[in-house]
Amino acid sequence: MAYDIEKPDEQWRAELSPEEYHVLREAGTERPFTGEYTDTTTRGVYFCRACGAELFTSTAKFESHCGWPSFYDPKDGDAVELIEDRSHGMVRTEVRCARCGSHLGHVFAGEGYPTPTDQRYCINSVSLKLASDEG
């Protein structure tokens, strides 16, 4: 897919930390319960750390106790791209930023969380940047 923001690999490496690059550009995963936003309750908007696109709001964030920030819906339906992921011997749905194609995490459905969508967008903290609404 063509993205609004496309950069050569060398530029992504220069702009992102090694961990950010690994997760965002190589579809890596940060260790569970270590991310900056796993337990935060700060109100605001979560942006893509690679390109600044608005992805999720704090009002859609919920406690799933899975080790990564969880959201039940993106800020805008066009904010993320969903792709079938057959890595690691299983079938999952990968979540990418629709603006730059960066890997954010995975989305799961039917797990029984009491959310309006019955979905859990399990997103790496390192993929996000929070802009607080709090004074």
JSON list of C-alpha atoms in Angstrom, two decimals:
[
{"chain": "A", "resi": 1, "resn": "MET", "atom": "CA", "xyz": [0.00, 0.00, 0.00]},
{"chain": "A", "resi": 2, "resn": "ALA", "atom": "CA", "xyz": [1.17, 3.53, -0.69]},
{"chain": "A", "resi": 3, "resn": "TYR", "atom": "CA", "xyz": [1.20, 5.79, 2.35]},
{"chain": "A", "resi": 4, "resn": "ASP", "atom": "CA", "xyz": [0.96, 9.58, 2.62]},
{"chain": "A", "resi": 5, "resn": "ILE", "atom": "CA", "xyz": [4.32, 9.56, 4.40]},
{"chain": "A", "resi": 6, "resn": "GLU", "atom": "CA", "xyz": [7.03, 7.37, 2.91]},
{"chain": "A", "resi": 7, "resn": "LYS", "atom": "CA", "xyz": [10.69, 7.70, 3.82]},
{"chain": "A", "resi": 8, "resn": "PRO", "atom": "CA", "xyz": [13.81, 5.72, 3.00]},
{"chain": "A", "resi": 9, "resn": "ASP", "atom": "CA", "xyz": [14.87, 3.23, 5.65]},
{"chain": "A", "resi": 10, "resn": "GLU", "atom": "CA", "xyz": [17.96, 5.30, 6.48]},
{"chain": "A", "resi": 11, "resn": "GLN", "atom": "CA", "xyz": [15.76, 8.30, 7.33]},
{"chain": "A", "resi": 12, "resn": "TRP", "atom": "CA", "xyz": [13.51, 6.26, 9.61]},
{"chain": "A", "resi": 13, "resn": "ARG", "atom": "CA", "xyz": [16.62, 4.92, 11.39]},
{"chain": "A", "resi": 14, "resn": "ALA", "atom": "CA", "xyz": [17.93, 8.47, 11.86]},
{"chain": "A", "resi": 15, "resn": "GLU", "atom": "CA", "xyz": [14.61, 9.80, 13.22]},
{"chain": "A", "resi": 16, "resn": "LEU", "atom": "CA", "xyz": [13.69, 6.94, 15.57]},
{"chain": "A", "resi": 17, "resn": "SER", "atom": "CA", "xyz": [15.48, 5.39, 18.53]},
{"chain": "A", "resi": 18, "resn": "PRO", "atom": "CA", "xyz": [16.60, 1.77, 18.04]},
{"chain": "A", "resi": 19, "resn": "GLU", "atom": "CA", "xyz": [13.60, 0.48, 20.04]},
{"chain": "A", "resi": 20, "resn": "GLU", "atom": "CA", "xyz": [11.16, 2.75, 18.19]},
{"chain": "A", "resi": 21, "resn": "TYR", "atom": "CA", "xyz": [12.59, 1.62, 14.86]},
{"chain": "A", "resi": 22, "resn": "HIS", "atom": "CA", "xyz": [12.37, -2.06, 15.83]},
{"chain": "A", "resi": 23, "resn": "VAL", "atom": "CA", "xyz": [8.70, -1.81, 16.82]},
{"chain": "A", "resi": 24, "resn": "LEU", "atom": "CA", "xyz": [7.43, 0.74, 14.29]},
{"chain": "A", "resi": 25, "resn": "ARG", "atom": "CA", "xyz": [9.36, -0.31, 11.19]},
{"chain": "A", "resi": 26, "resn": "GLU", "atom": "CA", "xyz": [10.20, -4.00, 11.85]},
{"chain": "A", "resi": 27, "resn": "ALA", "atom": "CA", "xyz": [6.89, -4.97, 13.55]},
{"chain": "A", "resi": 28, "resn": "GLY", "atom": "CA", "xyz": [8.61, -5.73, 16.85]},
{"chain": "A", "resi": 29, "resn": "THR", "atom": "CA", "xyz": [6.98, -5.78, 20.27]},
{"chain": "A", "resi": 30, "resn": "GLU", "atom": "CA", "xyz": [8.05, -4.10, 23.47]},
{"chain": "A", "resi": 31, "resn": "ARG", "atom": "CA", "xyz": [8.21, -6.24, 26.59]},
{"chain": "A", "resi": 32, "resn": "PRO", "atom": "CA", "xyz": [4.88, -6.45, 28.46]},
{"chain": "A", "resi": 33, "resn": "PHE", "atom": "CA", "xyz": [4.29, -4.14, 31.43]},
{"chain": "A", "resi": 34, "resn": "THR", "atom": "CA", "xyz": [7.27, -1.92, 30.50]},
{"chain": "A", "resi": 35, "resn": "GLY", "atom": "CA", "xyz": [5.66, 0.68, 28.22]},
{"chain": "A", "resi": 36, "resn": "GLU", "atom": "CA", "xyz": [5.25, 4.33, 29.12]},
{"chain": "A", "resi": 37, "resn": "TYR", "atom": "CA", "xyz": [1.45, 4.29, 28.57]},
{"chain": "A", "resi": 38, "resn": "THR", "atom": "CA", "xyz": [0.49, 0.84, 29.87]},
{"chain": "A", "resi": 39, "resn": "ASP", "atom": "CA", "xyz": [-1.09, 2.18, 33.07]},
{"chain": "A", "resi": 40, "resn": "THR", "atom": "CA", "xyz": [-1.53, 5.88, 32.36]},
{"chain": "A", "resi": 41, "resn": "THR", "atom": "CA", "xyz": [-4.95, 7.45, 32.86]},
{"chain": "A", "resi": 42, "resn": "THR", "atom": "CA", "xyz": [-3.98, 10.87, 31.50]},
{"chain": "A", "resi": 43, "resn": "ARG", "atom": "CA", "xyz": [-6.68, 12.39, 29.29]},
{"chain": "A", "resi": 44, "resn": "GLY", "atom": "CA", "xyz": [-5.66, 13.26, 25.75]},
{"chain": "A", "resi": 45, "resn": "VAL", "atom": "CA", "xyz": [-4.96, 12.05, 22.24]},
{"chain": "A", "resi": 46, "resn": "TYR", "atom": "CA", "xyz": [-2.44, 9.38, 21.25]},
{"chain": "A", "resi": 47, "resn": "PHE", "atom": "CA", "xyz": [-0.47, 10.09, 18.09]},
{"chain": "A", "resi": 48, "resn": "CYS", "atom": "CA", "xyz": [1.76, 7.89, 15.93]},
{"chain": "A", "resi": 49, "resn": "ARG", "atom": "CA", "xyz": [5.31, 8.36, 17.21]},
{"chain": "A", "resi": 50, "resn": "ALA", "atom": "CA", "xyz": [6.68, 8.03, 13.66]},
{"chain": "A", "resi": 51, "resn": "CYS", "atom": "CA", "xyz": [4.49, 10.53, 11.78]},
{"chain": "A", "resi": 52, "resn": "GLY", "atom": "CA", "xyz": [2.22, 12.35, 14.25]},
{"chain": "A", "resi": 53, "resn": "ALA", "atom": "CA", "xyz": [-1.12, 11.03, 12.95]},
{"chain": "A", "resi": 54, "resn": "GLU", "atom": "CA", "xyz": [-3.96, 11.02, 15.49]},
{"chain": "A", "resi": 55, "resn": "LEU", "atom": "CA", "xyz": [-4.71, 7.39, 16.35]},
{"chain": "A", "resi": 56, "resn": "PHE", "atom": "CA", "xyz": [-6.56, 6.89, 19.65]},
{"chain": "A", "resi": 57, "resn": "THR", "atom": "CA", "xyz": [-8.13, 8.93, 22.46]},
{"chain": "A", "resi": 58, "resn": "SER", "atom": "CA", "xyz": [-7.89, 8.34, 26.18]},
{"chain": "A", "resi": 59, "resn": "THR", "atom": "CA", "xyz": [-11.67, 7.94, 26.30]},
{"chain": "A", "resi": 60, "resn": "ALA", "atom": "CA", "xyz": [-11.31, 4.69, 24.29]},
{"chain": "A", "resi": 61, "resn": "LYS", "atom": "CA", "xyz": [-8.47, 3.39, 26.50]},
{"chain": "A", "resi": 62, "resn": "PHE", "atom": "CA", "xyz": [-9.29, 0.71, 29.04]},
{"chain": "A", "resi": 63, "resn": "GLU", "atom": "CA", "xyz": [-7.58, -1.55, 31.56]},
{"chain": "A", "resi": 64, "resn": "SER", "atom": "CA", "xyz": [-7.10, -4.98, 30.03]},
{"chain": "A", "resi": 65, "resn": "HIS", "atom": "CA", "xyz": [-4.19, -6.02, 32.28]},
{"chain": "A", "resi": 66, "resn": "CYS", "atom": "CA", "xyz": [-2.49, -7.56, 29.23]},
{"chain": "A", "resi": 67, "resn": "GLY", "atom": "CA", "xyz": [0.79, -5.63, 29.57]},
{"chain": "A", "resi": 68, "resn": "TRP", "atom": "CA", "xyz": [0.25, -3.07, 26.79]},
{"chain": "A", "resi": 69, "resn": "PRO", "atom": "CA", "xyz": [-2.07, -0.08, 26.39]},
{"chain": "A", "resi": 70, "resn": "SER", "atom": "CA", "xyz": [-5.50, -1.21, 25.21]},
{"chain": "A", "resi": 71, "resn": "PHE", "atom": "CA", "xyz": [-8.09, 0.74, 23.27]},
{"chain": "A", "resi": 72, "resn": "TYR", "atom": "CA", "xyz": [-11.51, -0.40, 22.08]},
{"chain": "A", "resi": 73, "resn": "ASP", "atom": "CA", "xyz": [-11.62, 1.81, 18.97]},
{"chain": "A", "resi": 74, "resn": "PRO", "atom": "CA", "xyz": [-9.36, 4.13, 16.95]},
{"chain": "A", "resi": 75, "resn": "LYS", "atom": "CA", "xyz": [-10.03, 7.88, 17.01]},
{"chain": "A", "resi": 76, "resn": "ASP", "atom": "CA", "xyz": [-11.13, 7.72, 13.38]},
{"chain": "A", "resi": 77, "resn": "GLY", "atom": "CA", "xyz": [-11.92, 4.61, 11.36]},
{"chain": "A", "resi": 78, "resn": "ASP", "atom": "CA", "xyz": [-9.41, 5.68, 8.72]},
{"chain": "A", "resi": 79, "resn": "ALA", "atom": "CA", "xyz": [-6.59, 6.27, 11.24]},
{"chain": "A", "resi": 80, "resn": "VAL", "atom": "CA", "xyz": [-5.39, 2.68, 11.23]},
{"chain": "A", "resi": 81, "resn": "GLU", "atom": "CA", "xyz": [-4.92, -0.07, 8.68]},
{"chain": "A", "resi": 82, "resn": "LEU", "atom": "CA", "xyz": [-5.69, -3.68, 9.58]},
{"chain": "A", "resi": 83, "resn": "ILE", "atom": "CA", "xyz": [-3.61, -6.44, 7.97]},
{"chain": "A", "resi": 84, "resn": "GLU", "atom": "CA", "xyz": [-3.70, -10.21, 8.36]},
{"chain": "A", "resi": 85, "resn": "ASP", "atom": "CA", "xyz": [-0.57, -11.34, 10.24]},
{"chain": "A", "resi": 86, "resn": "ARG", "atom": "CA", "xyz": [0.42, -15.01, 9.96]},
{"chain": "A", "resi": 87, "resn": "SER", "atom": "CA", "xyz": [3.73, -14.68, 11.81]},
{"chain": "A", "resi": 88, "resn": "HIS", "atom": "CA", "xyz": [4.65, -16.73, 14.88]},
{"chain": "A", "resi": 89, "resn": "GLY", "atom": "CA", "xyz": [2.52, -19.71, 13.77]},
{"chain": "A", "resi": 90, "resn": "MET", "atom": "CA", "xyz": [-0.85, -18.01, 14.33]},
{"chain": "A", "resi": 91, "resn": "VAL", "atom": "CA", "xyz": [-3.32, -15.75, 12.53]},
{"chain": "A", "resi": 92, "resn": "ARG", "atom": "CA", "xyz": [-3.75, -12.29, 14.04]},
{"chain": "A", "resi": 93, "resn": "THR", "atom": "CA", "xyz": [-4.76, -8.86, 12.81]},
{"chain": "A", "resi": 94, "resn": "GLU", "atom": "CA", "xyz": [-1.90, -6.36, 12.74]},
{"chain": "A", "resi": 95, "resn": "VAL", "atom": "CA", "xyz": [-2.66, -2.67, 13.33]},
{"chain": "A", "resi": 96, "resn": "ARG", "atom": "CA", "xyz": [-0.64, -0.14, 11.35]},
{"chain": "A", "resi": 97, "resn": "CYS", "atom": "CA", "xyz": [-0.75, 3.63, 11.10]},
{"chain": "A", "resi": 98, "resn": "ALA", "atom": "CA", "xyz": [-2.71, 4.39, 7.92]},
{"chain": "A", "resi": 99, "resn": "ARG", "atom": "CA", "xyz": [-0.62, 7.50, 7.28]},
{"chain": "A", "resi": 100, "resn": "CYS", "atom": "CA", "xyz": [2.92, 6.02, 7.40]},
{"chain": "A", "resi": 101, "resn": "GLY", "atom": "CA", "xyz": [2.48, 2.25, 7.63]},
{"chain": "A", "resi": 102, "resn": "SER", "atom": "CA", "xyz": [4.20, 1.94, 10.99]},
{"chain": "A", "resi": 103, "resn": "HIS", "atom": "CA", "xyz": [3.42, -1.12, 13.10]},
{"chain": "A", "resi": 104, "resn": "LEU", "atom": "CA", "xyz": [1.39, -0.26, 16.20]},
{"chain": "A", "resi": 105, "resn": "GLY", "atom": "CA", "xyz": [0.31, -3.64, 17.56]},
{"chain": "A", "resi": 106, "resn": "HIS", "atom": "CA", "xyz": [-2.59, -6.05, 17.04]},
{"chain": "A", "resi": 107, "resn": "VAL", "atom": "CA", "xyz": [-6.37, -6.03, 17.46]},
{"chain": "A", "resi": 108, "resn": "PHE", "atom": "CA", "xyz": [-8.32, -8.87, 19.04]},
{"chain": "A", "resi": 109, "resn": "ALA", "atom": "CA", "xyz": [-12.07, -9.43, 19.16]},
{"chain": "A", "resi": 110, "resn": "GLY", "atom": "CA", "xyz": [-14.45, -11.48, 21.25]},
{"chain": "A", "resi": 111, "resn": "GLU", "atom": "CA", "xyz": [-12.38, -11.60, 24.42]},
{"chain": "A", "resi": 112, "resn": "GLY", "atom": "CA", "xyz": [-15.29, -10.53, 26.62]},
{"chain": "A", "resi": 113, "resn": "TYR", "atom": "CA", "xyz": [-14.08, -7.10, 27.75]},
{"chain": "A", "resi": 114, "resn": "PRO", "atom": "CA", "xyz": [-17.02, -4.81, 28.63]},
{"chain": "A", "resi": 115, "resn": "THR", "atom": "CA", "xyz": [-16.35, -2.32, 25.84]},
{"chain": "A", "resi": 116, "resn": "PRO", "atom": "CA", "xyz": [-18.72, -0.95, 23.18]},
{"chain": "A", "resi": 117, "resn": "THR", "atom": "CA", "xyz": [-16.89, -2.74, 20.35]},
{"chain": "A", "resi": 118, "resn": "ASP", "atom": "CA", "xyz": [-15.78, -6.01, 22.02]},
{"chain": "A", "resi": 119, "resn": "GLN", "atom": "CA", "xyz": [-12.35, -5.31, 20.54]},
{"chain": "A", "resi": 120, "resn": "ARG", "atom": "CA", "xyz": [-8.94, -4.80, 22.14]},
{"chain": "A", "resi": 121, "resn": "TYR", "atom": "CA", "xyz": [-6.42, -2.79, 20.19]},
{"chain": "A", "resi": 122, "resn": "CYS", "atom": "CA", "xyz": [-3.25, -3.97, 21.94]},
{"chain": "A", "resi": 123, "resn": "ILE", "atom": "CA", "xyz": [-0.79, -1.21, 21.09]},
{"chain": "A", "resi": 124, "resn": "ASN", "atom": "CA", "xyz": [2.91, -0.79, 21.91]},
{"chain": "A", "resi": 125, "resn": "SER", "atom": "CA", "xyz": [3.55, 2.32, 24.02]},
{"chain": "A", "resi": 126, "resn": "VAL", "atom": "CA", "xyz": [6.69, 3.02, 22.00]},
{"chain": "A", "resi": 127, "resn": "SER", "atom": "CA", "xyz": [4.48, 3.40, 18.90]},
{"chain": "A", "resi": 128, "resn": "LEU", "atom": "CA", "xyz": [2.55, 6.24, 20.54]},
{"chain": "A", "resi": 129, "resn": "LYS", "atom": "CA", "xyz": [3.01, 9.79, 21.78]},
{"chain": "A", "resi": 130, "resn": "LEU", "atom": "CA", "xyz": [0.38, 11.22, 24.16]},
{"chain": "A", "resi": 131, "resn": "ALA", "atom": "CA", "xyz": [-0.72, 14.85, 23.96]},
{"chain": "A", "resi": 132, "resn": "SER", "atom": "CA", "xyz": [-2.40, 15.57, 27.28]},
{"chain": "A", "resi": 133, "resn": "ASP", "atom": "CA", "xyz": [-5.68, 17.48, 27.58]},
{"chain": "A", "resi": 134, "resn": "GLU", "atom": "CA", "xyz": [-4.90, 18.06, 31.25]},
{"chain": "A", "resi": 135, "resn": "GLY", "atom": "CA", "xyz": [-3.64, 21.45, 32.32]}
]
